[in-house]
Coordinates of C-alpha atoms in Angstrom, one line a residue:
M1 CA 138.2 -58.1 190.1
K2 CA 136.0 -58.4 187.9
K3 CA 132.5 -60.1 188.5
S4 CA 131.3 -63.0 185.2
R5 CA 128.1 -61.0 185.9
V6 CA 128.8 -57.9 185.0
L7 CA 128.8 -57.3 181.3
L8 CA 132.3 -55.7 180.6
P9 CA 131.6 -51.7 179.0
F10 CA 134.2 -51.5 176.5
V11 CA 132.4 -54.2 174.1
A12 CA 132.8 -50.9 171.1
L13 CA 136.6 -49.4 172.1
A14 CA 136.1 -45.9 171.8
A15 CA 139.8 -44.4 172.8
T16 CA 143.4 -44.1 171.2
A17 CA 145.6 -46.8 172.5
F18 CA 148.8 -48.2 172.6
A19 CA 148.6 -50.4 169.7
V20 CA 147.7 -54.5 170.3
P21 CA 147.8 -57.1 168.4
A22 CA 148.2 -60.6 169.6
H23 CA 149.3 -63.4 168.2
A24 CA 151.4 -67.1 168.4
D25 CA 154.5 -68.3 168.8
P26 CA 156.6 -68.2 167.6
L27 CA 157.9 -65.1 169.5
R28 CA 159.7 -66.2 172.4
A29 CA 157.7 -65.5 176.2
P30 CA 159.5 -62.5 178.3
L31 CA 158.1 -64.1 181.4
G32 CA 157.4 -68.3 181.9
T33 CA 156.0 -70.3 179.5
P34 CA 154.3 -69.0 176.2
P35 CA 150.9 -69.8 176.8
V36 CA 151.5 -71.4 173.2
E37 CA 152.0 -75.3 171.0
A38 CA 151.4 -75.6 167.5
A39 CA 149.5 -72.1 167.3
P40 CA 148.9 -71.0 163.9
A41 CA 151.3 -68.2 162.4
A42 CA 152.1 -64.6 164.1
S43 CA 152.4 -61.2 163.2
S44 CA 155.8 -61.3 163.5
A45 CA 158.4 -64.4 164.2
H46 CA 161.6 -64.9 166.4
E47 CA 164.7 -63.3 164.9
G48 CA 166.9 -66.2 165.1
P49 CA 170.5 -66.7 166.7
T50 CA 171.6 -63.5 168.7
A51 CA 174.6 -62.4 167.7
F52 CA 174.6 -60.0 170.2
A53 CA 177.4 -56.7 169.7
A54 CA 179.0 -54.4 172.1
A55 CA 181.0 -52.2 169.9
A56 CA 179.9 -48.9 169.4
P57 CA 177.8 -48.6 166.4
D58 CA 177.9 -47.1 162.9
D59 CA 175.3 -43.9 162.7
G60 CA 175.9 -43.7 159.3
L61 CA 175.2 -39.8 157.4
V62 CA 171.8 -38.3 158.1
T63 CA 170.8 -37.0 154.9
G64 CA 167.7 -35.5 156.3
S65 CA 166.1 -34.6 158.7
A66 CA 162.7 -32.3 159.6
T67 CA 160.3 -31.7 162.7
T68 CA 156.5 -31.3 163.2
E69 CA 154.7 -30.2 166.4
V70 CA 151.4 -32.7 165.6
A71 CA 150.2 -31.2 168.8
P72 CA 151.3 -29.5 172.0
G73 CA 153.6 -32.2 173.4
L74 CA 153.5 -33.8 170.1
N75 CA 156.7 -33.3 167.6
L76 CA 157.1 -35.8 164.8
T77 CA 160.1 -36.2 163.3
Q78 CA 160.6 -37.8 159.8
F79 CA 164.9 -38.7 158.4
D80 CA 166.5 -40.4 156.2
R81 CA 169.8 -41.9 157.2
F82 CA 172.3 -43.6 154.9
D83 CA 175.3 -45.9 156.6
P84 CA 177.0 -48.4 154.2
A85 CA 174.6 -51.0 155.0
G86 CA 172.4 -49.2 152.7
W87 CA 169.7 -46.3 153.2
I88 CA 166.8 -45.9 156.5
R89 CA 164.0 -44.1 156.7
G90 CA 162.1 -43.6 159.9
D91 CA 160.2 -41.4 161.7
T92 CA 159.6 -40.4 165.6
L93 CA 156.7 -39.4 167.5
A94 CA 158.5 -37.7 170.7
V95 CA 155.6 -37.2 173.7
D96 CA 155.5 -35.3 176.1
L97 CA 153.5 -37.0 178.9
G98 CA 152.8 -33.8 181.1
S99 CA 150.5 -32.2 177.8
K100 CA 147.5 -31.2 179.1
V101 CA 145.7 -31.8 175.7
L102 CA 147.2 -35.2 175.4
K103 CA 146.9 -38.5 176.8
P104 CA 147.5 -42.1 175.0
T105 CA 145.0 -45.1 175.2
Y106 CA 144.2 -48.3 174.0
L107 CA 143.6 -48.3 170.3
S108 CA 141.2 -50.9 168.8
P109 CA 139.1 -51.9 165.8
G110 CA 136.1 -52.1 168.8
T111 CA 136.4 -55.5 169.8
V112 CA 139.7 -57.8 170.5
S113 CA 139.6 -60.1 167.0
A114 CA 138.2 -57.7 164.8
R115 CA 140.9 -56.0 162.7
T116 CA 140.8 -53.1 160.5
P117 CA 143.8 -50.8 159.2
L118 CA 145.7 -48.7 161.3
S119 CA 144.4 -45.4 159.2
Q120 CA 141.0 -46.3 160.1
Q121 CA 141.5 -46.9 164.0
V122 CA 143.4 -43.4 164.5
A123 CA 140.3 -41.9 162.9
R124 CA 137.7 -43.8 164.5
A125 CA 139.1 -42.6 168.0
G126 CA 139.7 -39.2 167.2
A127 CA 143.3 -39.5 167.7
V128 CA 146.5 -37.1 166.6
A129 CA 148.4 -39.8 165.7
G130 CA 149.2 -43.7 166.0
V131 CA 151.6 -47.4 165.4
N132 CA 151.7 -50.6 165.4
G133 CA 151.5 -51.7 168.7
D134 CA 151.6 -55.8 169.9
F135 CA 152.1 -58.4 168.4
F136 CA 149.0 -60.8 166.6
D137 CA 147.1 -63.8 165.9
I138 CA 147.2 -62.9 162.0
S139 CA 146.4 -65.7 160.2
A140 CA 143.6 -66.9 162.3
T141 CA 141.5 -65.1 165.3
G142 CA 143.7 -61.5 164.8
A143 CA 143.5 -60.7 168.3
P144 CA 146.6 -59.9 170.2
I145 CA 148.6 -62.1 172.2
G146 CA 149.8 -60.2 175.2
V147 CA 148.6 -57.8 177.3
G148 CA 146.0 -55.0 176.5
I149 CA 144.0 -52.6 178.8
D150 CA 142.8 -49.8 178.1
H151 CA 141.0 -47.0 180.7
G152 CA 141.9 -49.5 183.9
Q153 CA 140.0 -52.2 181.6
L154 CA 141.2 -55.5 181.2
Q155 CA 141.0 -56.5 177.3
T156 CA 142.9 -59.5 176.9
A157 CA 145.8 -61.2 178.8
P158 CA 147.4 -64.5 179.6
A159 CA 148.4 -65.6 182.8
A160 CA 152.0 -66.6 181.6
G161 CA 153.7 -66.3 178.8
H162 CA 153.8 -62.5 176.7
N163 CA 153.2 -60.7 180.2
L164 CA 155.8 -57.9 179.0
T165 CA 154.4 -54.3 178.4
A166 CA 154.3 -51.1 178.0
S167 CA 152.0 -49.2 180.2
I168 CA 151.1 -45.6 181.1
T169 CA 150.9 -45.7 184.4
D170 CA 147.0 -43.8 186.4
D171 CA 149.0 -41.4 186.7
G172 CA 150.5 -40.8 183.8
K173 CA 153.9 -41.8 184.2
A174 CA 155.3 -44.5 181.4
R175 CA 157.5 -47.7 181.7
L176 CA 157.9 -51.2 181.2
A177 CA 155.6 -53.5 183.3
S178 CA 155.5 -57.5 183.9
I179 CA 151.5 -57.7 183.3
F180 CA 149.8 -61.0 184.7
L181 CA 146.8 -62.5 184.8
E182 CA 144.7 -63.6 187.9
A183 CA 142.0 -65.1 187.4
T184 CA 139.7 -67.3 189.3
V185 CA 136.4 -69.5 188.1
T186 CA 134.4 -70.6 191.4
L187 CA 132.6 -74.2 190.7
P188 CA 130.2 -76.1 193.2
G189 CA 133.6 -78.5 193.8
G190 CA 136.2 -75.6 194.8
A191 CA 137.9 -73.3 193.0
V192 CA 140.6 -72.9 189.9
K193 CA 142.6 -71.0 187.7
A194 CA 142.0 -69.5 184.6
T195 CA 145.3 -68.9 182.3
N196 CA 143.5 -66.9 179.7
F197 CA 141.5 -63.9 179.1
N198 CA 140.7 -62.9 175.7
S199 CA 143.3 -64.9 174.5
P200 CA 143.8 -66.2 170.9
V201 CA 145.3 -69.6 172.0
L202 CA 145.4 -72.0 175.2
G203 CA 148.1 -74.1 175.8
T204 CA 148.5 -77.4 176.5
D205 CA 146.0 -77.8 179.9
A206 CA 144.5 -74.6 180.2
I207 CA 140.8 -73.2 180.8
G208 CA 140.3 -69.3 179.2
V209 CA 138.3 -66.9 180.1
Y210 CA 135.7 -64.8 177.0
T211 CA 133.4 -62.1 177.2
P212 CA 131.7 -60.7 174.4
L213 CA 134.4 -58.0 174.0
W214 CA 136.3 -61.0 172.2
G215 CA 134.3 -60.1 168.8
A216 CA 133.2 -62.2 166.1
S217 CA 136.0 -64.8 165.5
G218 CA 135.6 -68.2 165.6
R219 CA 137.2 -70.1 168.7
A220 CA 138.2 -73.3 167.1
T221 CA 142.4 -72.9 166.8
S222 CA 142.2 -71.4 170.1
V223 CA 142.2 -75.4 171.0
A224 CA 144.0 -76.8 167.8
G225 CA 145.4 -79.9 168.2
A226 CA 143.8 -80.5 172.2
S227 CA 142.4 -83.6 173.0
R228 CA 139.8 -83.0 174.7
V229 CA 138.2 -79.8 175.2
R230 CA 135.0 -77.9 176.9
E231 CA 132.8 -75.6 176.3
V232 CA 130.8 -73.2 179.0
E233 CA 128.2 -70.7 178.6
L234 CA 127.4 -68.8 181.8
R235 CA 124.8 -66.3 182.5
D236 CA 124.1 -64.3 185.2
G237 CA 126.5 -66.8 187.4
V238 CA 125.1 -69.7 186.2
V239 CA 126.0 -72.2 183.2
T240 CA 123.3 -72.1 180.7
A241 CA 124.8 -74.2 178.1
T242 CA 127.9 -77.3 177.8
R243 CA 129.8 -78.2 174.4
E244 CA 132.3 -80.3 173.5
Q245 CA 133.7 -77.8 171.2
P246 CA 133.3 -74.2 171.2
A247 CA 130.5 -72.7 169.1
A248 CA 131.0 -70.1 166.2
G249 CA 129.8 -66.9 166.6
P250 CA 130.0 -63.9 168.7
I251 CA 129.3 -63.9 172.0
A252 CA 125.7 -62.9 173.2
A253 CA 125.8 -59.3 175.6
G254 CA 125.6 -60.7 179.5
T255 CA 127.3 -64.1 178.7
T256 CA 130.8 -65.3 179.5
L257 CA 132.0 -68.4 178.1
L258 CA 134.8 -70.6 179.5
L259 CA 137.0 -72.7 177.2
A260 CA 139.2 -75.7 178.3
R261 CA 141.3 -78.1 177.2
E262 CA 143.5 -81.3 178.3
A263 CA 143.1 -81.0 182.3
G264 CA 141.1 -77.1 181.9
A265 CA 138.4 -79.5 180.2
D266 CA 138.0 -82.4 182.6
A267 CA 137.5 -79.9 185.9
L268 CA 134.5 -78.5 183.8
A269 CA 133.6 -81.9 182.9
A270 CA 131.1 -82.1 185.6
L271 CA 129.3 -78.8 185.0
K272 CA 125.5 -78.7 183.9
P273 CA 122.8 -76.7 183.1
G274 CA 121.8 -74.5 186.3
D275 CA 125.1 -74.9 188.4
P276 CA 126.6 -71.7 189.7
V277 CA 129.8 -70.7 188.3
D278 CA 131.6 -67.2 189.5
V279 CA 134.8 -66.4 187.5
A280 CA 136.6 -63.5 188.7
Y281 CA 139.9 -62.0 186.6
A282 CA 142.1 -59.0 187.2
P283 CA 145.5 -57.8 186.0
R284 CA 148.5 -58.5 188.5
T285 CA 151.7 -56.2 188.4
D286 CA 154.5 -54.5 190.6
A287 CA 153.9 -51.7 188.4
G288 CA 151.2 -49.4 190.7
K289 CA 147.5 -48.9 189.0
I290 CA 148.1 -49.1 184.9
A291 CA 146.1 -47.0 182.9
V292 CA 147.1 -48.2 179.0
A293 CA 149.2 -51.2 178.3
V294 CA 150.2 -53.1 175.4
G295 CA 152.0 -55.8 174.9
G296 CA 155.6 -55.7 173.0
N297 CA 158.2 -59.1 172.6
E298 CA 161.9 -57.7 173.3
V299 CA 163.0 -55.6 176.0
L300 CA 165.7 -53.4 173.6
L301 CA 166.8 -50.8 176.5
R302 CA 166.6 -51.5 180.2
D303 CA 168.1 -48.6 182.6
G304 CA 169.9 -47.2 179.8
V305 CA 171.3 -50.4 179.1
V306 CA 171.1 -52.1 175.6
Q307 CA 170.0 -55.3 176.0
P308 CA 171.6 -59.0 173.9
V309 CA 169.2 -58.8 171.5
D310 CA 169.5 -59.9 167.8
N311 CA 171.3 -58.3 165.6
V312 CA 171.7 -60.2 161.9
A313 CA 167.7 -59.9 161.0
M314 CA 166.8 -56.5 159.6
H315 CA 163.2 -55.9 159.4
P316 CA 160.8 -53.2 159.3
R317 CA 160.6 -51.9 163.5
T318 CA 158.2 -50.3 166.0
A319 CA 159.5 -49.4 169.2
V320 CA 158.3 -47.2 172.4
G321 CA 160.6 -46.4 174.5
F322 CA 160.6 -44.0 177.8
S323 CA 162.9 -41.3 180.2
A324 CA 164.0 -42.4 183.3
D325 CA 161.4 -40.6 184.9
G326 CA 158.4 -42.0 182.7
R327 CA 157.7 -37.9 181.6
R328 CA 158.8 -38.2 177.9
M329 CA 157.8 -41.5 175.4
W330 CA 159.1 -42.2 172.0
L331 CA 157.7 -43.8 169.4
A332 CA 159.6 -44.6 166.7
T333 CA 159.2 -46.3 163.4
V334 CA 161.7 -47.5 160.5
D335 CA 160.9 -49.1 157.3
G336 CA 162.2 -52.1 155.8
R337 CA 162.7 -54.6 153.2
Q338 CA 162.5 -52.3 150.4
A339 CA 165.7 -50.6 147.9
D340 CA 165.0 -47.4 149.7
S341 CA 165.2 -48.7 153.3
R342 CA 166.6 -51.9 154.2
G343 CA 164.9 -52.0 157.6
L344 CA 167.0 -52.2 161.4
T345 CA 168.3 -55.3 163.2
E346 CA 167.0 -55.3 166.7
L347 CA 170.1 -54.1 168.1
E348 CA 170.2 -51.1 165.8
L349 CA 167.3 -50.1 167.2
A350 CA 168.2 -50.4 170.9
R351 CA 171.0 -47.8 169.6
H352 CA 168.5 -45.7 168.2
M353 CA 166.1 -45.7 170.8
K354 CA 168.6 -45.0 173.0
S355 CA 170.3 -42.1 170.7
L356 CA 166.7 -40.4 171.5
G357 CA 167.0 -40.3 174.8
A358 CA 164.9 -43.0 175.8
D359 CA 166.2 -45.1 179.4
D360 CA 164.2 -48.3 178.3
A361 CA 162.5 -49.6 175.3
I362 CA 160.3 -52.8 173.9
N363 CA 159.6 -54.0 170.1
L364 CA 156.6 -53.8 168.7
D365 CA 154.8 -55.5 165.8
G366 CA 157.1 -53.9 163.4
G367 CA 154.9 -56.6 160.8
A368 CA 155.6 -56.3 157.2
R369 CA 155.8 -52.7 157.0
R370 CA 156.1 -49.9 159.9
R371 CA 153.4 -48.1 160.3
C372 CA 153.3 -44.7 161.1
S373 CA 149.3 -43.1 160.8
R374 CA 148.6 -39.1 161.5
A375 CA 145.0 -37.8 161.4
T376 CA 145.4 -35.5 159.0
K377 CA 147.6 -38.2 156.6
A378 CA 148.2 -41.5 156.9
R379 CA 151.5 -42.8 155.6
L380 CA 152.1 -46.6 155.4
R381 CA 155.4 -48.4 153.9
R382 CA 155.5 -51.6 153.0
A383 CA 157.4 -55.1 151.8
S384 CA 154.4 -56.5 150.5
G385 CA 152.4 -53.8 149.0
T386 CA 149.5 -54.4 150.4
R387 CA 147.6 -53.1 153.8
R388 CA 147.2 -55.6 156.3
P389 CA 144.5 -54.6 158.8
T390 CA 145.7 -55.4 162.4
A391 CA 144.2 -55.7 165.3
G392 CA 145.0 -52.7 167.5
N393 CA 147.7 -49.8 167.7
A394 CA 149.2 -47.0 169.4
S395 CA 147.9 -43.7 169.3
Y396 CA 147.0 -40.6 170.7
P397 CA 143.9 -38.4 171.0
T398 CA 143.5 -34.6 172.0
G399 CA 142.4 -34.1 175.4
S400 CA 139.0 -32.5 176.6
A401 CA 140.5 -29.1 177.0
S402 CA 138.9 -26.1 175.7
R403 CA 142.0 -26.1 172.9
P404 CA 141.7 -28.6 170.3
C405 CA 144.8 -30.3 168.4
R406 CA 144.9 -31.3 165.0
A407 CA 148.0 -32.9 163.2
A408 CA 148.1 -30.3 160.2
A409 CA 149.6 -31.9 157.0
S410 CA 153.5 -31.0 156.4
S411 CA 154.0 -29.1 153.7
P412 CA 156.4 -30.0 150.9
A413 CA 158.7 -27.1 151.6
S414 CA 159.0 -28.7 155.9
R415 CA 160.8 -31.9 154.3
P416 CA 163.8 -32.7 153.6
P417 CA 164.5 -32.6 149.7
P418 CA 164.2 -35.1 148.0
R419 CA 166.8 -37.6 147.8
W420 CA 167.9 -40.7 146.3
P421 CA 166.3 -43.4 145.9
P422 CA 163.0 -41.5 145.8
R423 CA 160.8 -41.6 149.3
T424 CA 157.0 -42.7 148.1
R425 CA 154.4 -42.8 150.1
T426 CA 150.7 -44.6 150.3
A427 CA 147.7 -42.5 152.0
C428 CA 145.4 -44.5 153.7

């Protein structure tokens, strides 16, 4: 368990990773009650009524497909497909997790609440490829709403709600894992449970723990609508200040903040400067020791079985899937809301992941458009025509082996011939 007086070592993350972004509901919580009530809009909304159809899909006609080796153990496939509902265009990164030169790790702008374009995060990390990841608090703090773990270090997490993740264990195996926050605040009069760690939104009666890793975003929206609020500043395990509203600006190095509302605020109300307070926190899961984790919002496949997900709303999509043995991974992106690519429903996305060979798969943040970024070329597809900064994403850097890998730009000859409508590209 981490202690509050120990400064987190990853205030500036220099890694590549699974994407983390956060958000407030209306996403459905996979487990438990969402830690959000009347929260700001998230980076994606719930799909609406579920219409699950178990019938075999019409895969349509593949009009073009090309595969390029980005690095040893990492292949990028670009495809074009047409079916009765329209055009579909997307990309798939197939990852051999046994590769000696590839290592999945958490990609971030540097702090939890910062936002930068995916291409900049990939370049900053020295990664060879990356995609969108977790949903995030798009209209307020910009922080991820689910769980994020980088190099075994917790970045953000709720105790309940939005706990489902795509994870890589310490032994290099990929799996779906439910990860929860286990956090205790020891006060002079006894111990209480904390409910959130570097989270963008606190639910009723919650107590959140915030570290310098949080970044510069304000925390006022985290307690929006609360009837009572208390923020307590700690340094070296001692209270240095208390407030009835969260302070603005970043959290100073060596400082931990407790932000609470309603019953949580009442539990901290008696604290005064000089009081000793100990904070301990750690991720809790039955999946073993987790090296990397990023949150998602819907299980698409479990043990090879397509799950009862929405088959109505077509959107840009991003998903991650794993083989049954956890040794192979697929990162899939599909363009949407465009004349030349209609997007996919969640059910179509689940079937697509199964066709790739995935045994388990989870839906990630497709956003206003999906994004697949390579070190030498970042390709964005969008509905809005603008590039949306994100809180974090999934990527793959090369390892420290003596054989460096770089993504090679695809030549025109390696791509399918032009189709109608023409595929447009934007470099970032």
